[in-house]
mmCIF file with all atom_site columns, C-alpha atoms in Angstrom:
data_model
loop_
_atom_site.group_PDB
_atom_site.id
_atom_site.type_symbol
_atom_site.label_atom_id
_atom_site.label_alt_id
_atom_site.label_comp_id
_atom_site.label_asym_id
_atom_site.label_entity_id
_atom_site.label_seq_id
_atom_site.pdbx_PDB_ins_code
_atom_site.Cartn_x
_atom_site.Cartn_y
_atom_site.Cartn_z
_atom_site.occupancy
_atom_site.B_iso_or_equiv
_atom_site.pdbx_formal_charge
_atom_site.auth_seq_id
_atom_site.auth_comp_id
_atom_site.auth_asym_id
_atom_site.auth_atom_id
_atom_site.pdbx_PDB_model_num
ATOM 1  C CA . MET Q 1 1  ? 145.441 98.978  98.796  1.00 47.00 ? 1  MET Q CA 1
ATOM 2  C CA . PRO Q 1 2  ? 142.120 100.778 99.427  1.00 43.00 ? 2  PRO Q CA 1
ATOM 3  C CA . THR Q 1 3  ? 140.725 100.600 102.936 1.00 41.00 ? 3  THR Q CA 1
ATOM 4  C CA . PRO Q 1 4  ? 137.335 98.922  103.268 1.00 43.00 ? 4  PRO Q CA 1
ATOM 5  C CA . GLN Q 1 5  ? 134.494 101.345 103.832 1.00 46.00 ? 5  GLN Q CA 1
ATOM 6  C CA . ARG Q 1 6  ? 133.135 101.336 107.330 1.00 47.00 ? 6  ARG Q CA 1
ATOM 7  C CA . PRO Q 1 7  ? 129.382 101.635 107.777 1.00 56.00 ? 7  PRO Q CA 1
ATOM 8  C CA . HIS Q 1 8  ? 128.344 105.197 108.465 1.00 68.00 ? 8  HIS Q CA 1
ATOM 9  C CA . SER Q 1 9  ? 126.759 106.141 111.743 1.00 91.00 ? 9  SER Q CA 1
ATOM 10 C CA . ARG Q 1 10 ? 126.858 109.921 111.213 1.00 95.00 ? 10 ARG Q CA 1
ATOM 11 C CA . TRP Q 1 11 ? 125.441 111.585 108.105 1.00 97.00 ? 11 TRP Q CA 1
ATOM 12 C CA . SER Q 1 12 ? 125.126 115.171 106.942 1.00 96.00 ? 12 SER Q CA 1
ATOM 13 C CA . LEU Q 1 13 ? 121.566 116.046 105.968 1.00 96.00 ? 13 LEU Q CA 1
ATOM 14 C CA . GLN Q 1 14 ? 122.608 116.304 102.323 1.00 96.00 ? 14 GLN Q CA 1
ATOM 15 C CA . ASP Q 1 15 ? 124.158 112.816 102.341 1.00 96.00 ? 15 ASP Q CA 1
ATOM 16 C CA . ALA Q 1 16 ? 121.199 111.370 104.236 1.00 97.00 ? 16 ALA Q CA 1
ATOM 17 C CA . LYS Q 1 17 ? 118.770 112.733 101.636 1.00 97.00 ? 17 LYS Q CA 1
ATOM 18 C CA . ALA Q 1 18 ? 120.876 111.546 98.700  1.00 97.00 ? 18 ALA Q CA 1
ATOM 19 C CA . ARG Q 1 19 ? 121.434 108.059 100.157 1.00 97.00 ? 19 ARG Q CA 1
ATOM 20 C CA . PHE Q 1 20 ? 118.260 107.573 102.195 1.00 97.00 ? 20 PHE Q CA 1
ATOM 21 C CA . SER Q 1 21 ? 117.789 103.902 101.245 1.00 97.00 ? 21 SER Q CA 1
ATOM 22 C CA . GLU Q 1 22 ? 121.290 103.114 102.474 1.00 97.00 ? 22 GLU Q CA 1
ATOM 23 C CA . LEU Q 1 23 ? 120.718 105.092 105.680 1.00 97.00 ? 23 LEU Q CA 1
ATOM 24 C CA . VAL Q 1 24 ? 117.551 103.092 106.415 1.00 97.00 ? 24 VAL Q CA 1
ATOM 25 C CA . ARG Q 1 25 ? 119.266 99.789  105.617 1.00 97.00 ? 25 ARG Q CA 1
ATOM 26 C CA . LEU Q 1 26 ? 122.174 100.606 107.942 1.00 97.00 ? 26 LEU Q CA 1
ATOM 27 C CA . ALA Q 1 27 ? 119.844 101.738 110.735 1.00 97.00 ? 27 ALA Q CA 1
ATOM 28 C CA . HIS Q 1 28 ? 118.078 98.400  110.451 1.00 96.00 ? 28 HIS Q CA 1
ATOM 29 C CA . ARG Q 1 29 ? 121.285 96.344  110.234 1.00 96.00 ? 29 ARG Q CA 1
ATOM 30 C CA . ASP Q 1 30 ? 123.884 98.262  112.274 1.00 96.00 ? 30 ASP Q CA 1
ATOM 31 C CA . GLY Q 1 31 ? 121.914 100.411 114.686 1.00 96.00 ? 31 GLY Q CA 1
ATOM 32 C CA . PRO Q 1 32 ? 121.141 104.114 115.111 1.00 96.00 ? 32 PRO Q CA 1
ATOM 33 C CA . GLN Q 1 33 ? 122.271 106.527 112.389 1.00 97.00 ? 33 GLN Q CA 1
ATOM 34 C CA . HIS Q 1 34 ? 122.806 110.173 113.348 1.00 97.00 ? 34 HIS Q CA 1
ATOM 35 C CA . VAL Q 1 35 ? 121.860 112.904 110.881 1.00 97.00 ? 35 VAL Q CA 1
ATOM 36 C CA . THR Q 1 36 ? 123.512 116.291 111.353 1.00 97.00 ? 36 THR Q CA 1
ATOM 37 C CA . LEU Q 1 37 ? 122.352 119.751 110.381 1.00 96.00 ? 37 LEU Q CA 1
ATOM 38 C CA . HIS Q 1 38 ? 125.057 122.435 110.249 1.00 95.00 ? 38 HIS Q CA 1
ATOM 39 C CA . GLY Q 1 39 ? 127.449 120.026 111.965 1.00 93.00 ? 39 GLY Q CA 1
ATOM 40 C CA . ARG Q 1 40 ? 125.197 119.324 114.956 1.00 95.00 ? 40 ARG Q CA 1
ATOM 41 C CA . ASP Q 1 41 ? 123.062 116.255 115.643 1.00 95.00 ? 41 ASP Q CA 1
ATOM 42 C CA . ALA Q 1 42 ? 119.533 116.898 114.398 1.00 97.00 ? 42 ALA Q CA 1
ATOM 43 C CA . VAL Q 1 43 ? 117.843 113.479 114.362 1.00 97.00 ? 43 VAL Q CA 1
ATOM 44 C CA . VAL Q 1 44 ? 118.653 109.829 114.845 1.00 97.00 ? 44 VAL Q CA 1
ATOM 45 C CA . VAL Q 1 45 ? 117.230 107.190 112.512 1.00 97.00 ? 45 VAL Q CA 1
ATOM 46 C CA . VAL Q 1 46 ? 116.571 103.922 114.358 1.00 97.00 ? 46 VAL Q CA 1
ATOM 47 C CA . ASP Q 1 47 ? 115.014 100.611 113.417 1.00 97.00 ? 47 ASP Q CA 1
ATOM 48 C CA . ALA Q 1 48 ? 111.250 100.519 114.129 1.00 95.00 ? 48 ALA Q CA 1
ATOM 49 C CA . ASP Q 1 49 ? 111.561 97.543  116.506 1.00 93.00 ? 49 ASP Q CA 1
ATOM 50 C CA . GLU Q 1 50 ? 114.255 99.364  118.493 1.00 94.00 ? 50 GLU Q CA 1
ATOM 51 C CA . PHE Q 1 51 ? 112.137 102.522 118.608 1.00 92.00 ? 51 PHE Q CA 1
ATOM 52 C CA . ASN Q 1 52 ? 109.125 100.578 119.915 1.00 89.00 ? 52 ASN Q CA 1
ATOM 53 C CA . ARG Q 1 53 ? 111.299 98.858  122.520 1.00 89.00 ? 53 ARG Q CA 1
ATOM 54 C CA . LEU Q 1 54 ? 112.699 102.194 123.723 1.00 89.00 ? 54 LEU Q CA 1
ATOM 55 C CA . LYS Q 1 55 ? 109.326 103.937 123.680 1.00 87.00 ? 55 LYS Q CA 1
ATOM 56 C CA . GLY Q 1 56 ? 107.556 101.198 125.604 1.00 80.00 ? 56 GLY Q CA 1
ATOM 57 C CA . THR Q 1 57 ? 103.832 100.977 126.120 1.00 76.00 ? 57 THR Q CA 1
ATOM 58 C CA . ARG Q 1 58 ? 102.244 103.999 127.699 1.00 75.00 ? 58 ARG Q CA 1
ATOM 59 C CA . THR Q 1 59 ? 99.467  102.747 129.920 1.00 77.00 ? 59 THR Q CA 1
ATOM 60 C CA . GLY Q 1 60 ? 99.546  105.303 132.712 1.00 82.00 ? 60 GLY Q CA 1
ATOM 61 C CA . GLU Q 1 61 ? 100.440 102.607 135.240 1.00 83.00 ? 61 GLU Q CA 1
ATOM 62 C CA . LEU Q 1 62 ? 103.573 104.440 136.434 1.00 81.00 ? 62 LEU Q CA 1
ATOM 63 C CA . LEU Q 1 63 ? 101.591 107.623 137.074 1.00 81.00 ? 63 LEU Q CA 1
ATOM 64 C CA . ILE Q 1 64 ? 98.926  105.700 139.001 1.00 83.00 ? 64 ILE Q CA 1
ATOM 65 C CA . GLU Q 1 65 ? 101.618 103.946 141.072 1.00 85.00 ? 65 GLU Q CA 1
ATOM 66 C CA . ALA Q 1 66 ? 103.323 107.275 141.833 1.00 84.00 ? 66 ALA Q CA 1
ATOM 67 C CA . LEU Q 1 67 ? 100.053 108.881 142.915 1.00 82.00 ? 67 LEU Q CA 1
ATOM 68 C CA . GLN Q 1 68 ? 99.153  105.877 145.077 1.00 85.00 ? 68 GLN Q CA 1
ATOM 69 C CA . ALA Q 1 69 ? 102.593 105.969 146.744 1.00 89.00 ? 69 ALA Q CA 1
ATOM 70 C CA . SER Q 1 70 ? 102.245 109.665 147.619 1.00 86.00 ? 70 SER Q CA 1
ATOM 71 C CA . PRO Q 1 71 ? 102.193 110.551 151.323 1.00 87.00 ? 71 PRO Q CA 1
ATOM 72 C CA . HIS Q 1 72 ? 99.514  113.132 150.457 1.00 83.00 ? 72 HIS Q CA 1
ATOM 73 C CA . ARG Q 1 73 ? 96.905  110.637 149.208 1.00 79.00 ? 73 ARG Q CA 1
ATOM 74 C CA . GLN Q 1 74 ? 94.286  111.807 151.718 1.00 82.00 ? 74 GLN Q CA 1
ATOM 75 C CA . ILE Q 1 75 ? 94.152  115.375 150.365 1.00 81.00 ? 75 ILE Q CA 1
ATOM 76 C CA . GLU Q 1 76 ? 91.005  116.088 148.393 1.00 81.00 ? 76 GLU Q CA 1
ATOM 77 C CA . ILE Q 1 77 ? 91.670  118.086 145.257 1.00 78.00 ? 77 ILE Q CA 1
ATOM 78 C CA . GLU Q 1 78 ? 88.805  120.040 143.770 1.00 81.00 ? 78 GLU Q CA 1
ATOM 79 C CA . PRO Q 1 79 ? 89.246  121.234 140.194 1.00 80.00 ? 79 PRO Q CA 1
ATOM 80 C CA . HIS Q 1 80 ? 89.162  125.015 139.867 1.00 81.00 ? 80 HIS Q CA 1
ATOM 81 C CA . ARG Q 1 81 ? 86.715  126.110 137.225 1.00 82.00 ? 81 ARG Q CA 1
ATOM 82 C CA . SER Q 1 82 ? 86.566  129.640 135.936 1.00 82.00 ? 82 SER Q CA 1
ATOM 83 C CA . ALA Q 1 83 ? 83.491  131.195 134.421 1.00 83.00 ? 83 ALA Q CA 1
ATOM 84 C CA . MET Q 1 84 ? 83.926  131.518 130.697 1.00 81.00 ? 84 MET Q CA 1
ATOM 85 C CA . PRO Q 1 85 ? 82.311  134.387 128.821 1.00 83.00 ? 85 PRO Q CA 1
ATOM 86 C CA . VAL Q 1 86 ? 79.573  133.404 126.404 1.00 81.00 ? 86 VAL Q CA 1
ATOM 87 C CA . LEU Q 1 87 ? 79.380  135.123 123.077 1.00 80.00 ? 87 LEU Q CA 1
ATOM 88 C CA . ALA Q 1 88 ? 75.937  136.255 121.973 1.00 79.00 ? 88 ALA Q CA 1
ATOM 89 C CA . ILE Q 1 89 ? 75.181  135.226 118.404 1.00 81.00 ? 89 ILE Q CA 1
ATOM 90 C CA . ARG Q 1 90 ? 72.311  136.716 116.464 1.00 80.00 ? 90 ARG Q CA 1
ATOM 91 C CA . PHE Q 1 91 ? 70.760  134.893 113.571 1.00 80.00 ? 91 PHE Q CA 1
ATOM 92 C CA . ARG Q 1 92 ? 68.877  136.649 110.847 1.00 80.00 ? 92 ARG Q CA 1
ATOM 93 C CA . SER Q 1 93 ? 65.984  134.838 109.378 1.00 75.00 ? 93 SER Q CA 1
ATOM 94 C CA . PRO Q 1 94 ? 66.317  134.465 105.579 1.00 75.00 ? 94 PRO Q CA 1
ATOM 95 C CA . ILE Q 1 95 ? 62.586  135.188 105.228 1.00 69.00 ? 95 ILE Q CA 1
#
């Protein structure tokens, strides 16, 4: 009696390319699908909703909170600006 095929979660690059539609369908239905290159994990294909959930919204709020919580808030920081050389360009008049 043949054993039922389990859904893949790890794919060689060759198999992933040959069966890309199936890989995408399984990532959507069953979760992350790992693609290997030379036997090592190279990428993970995940459902777009899961990716967006993991990525979150980048608003900068965490950075602002961290800076506001710093014990060194009172220190004034002046940006250091270096003089940049200016290239002289000569134009020849076409006349």
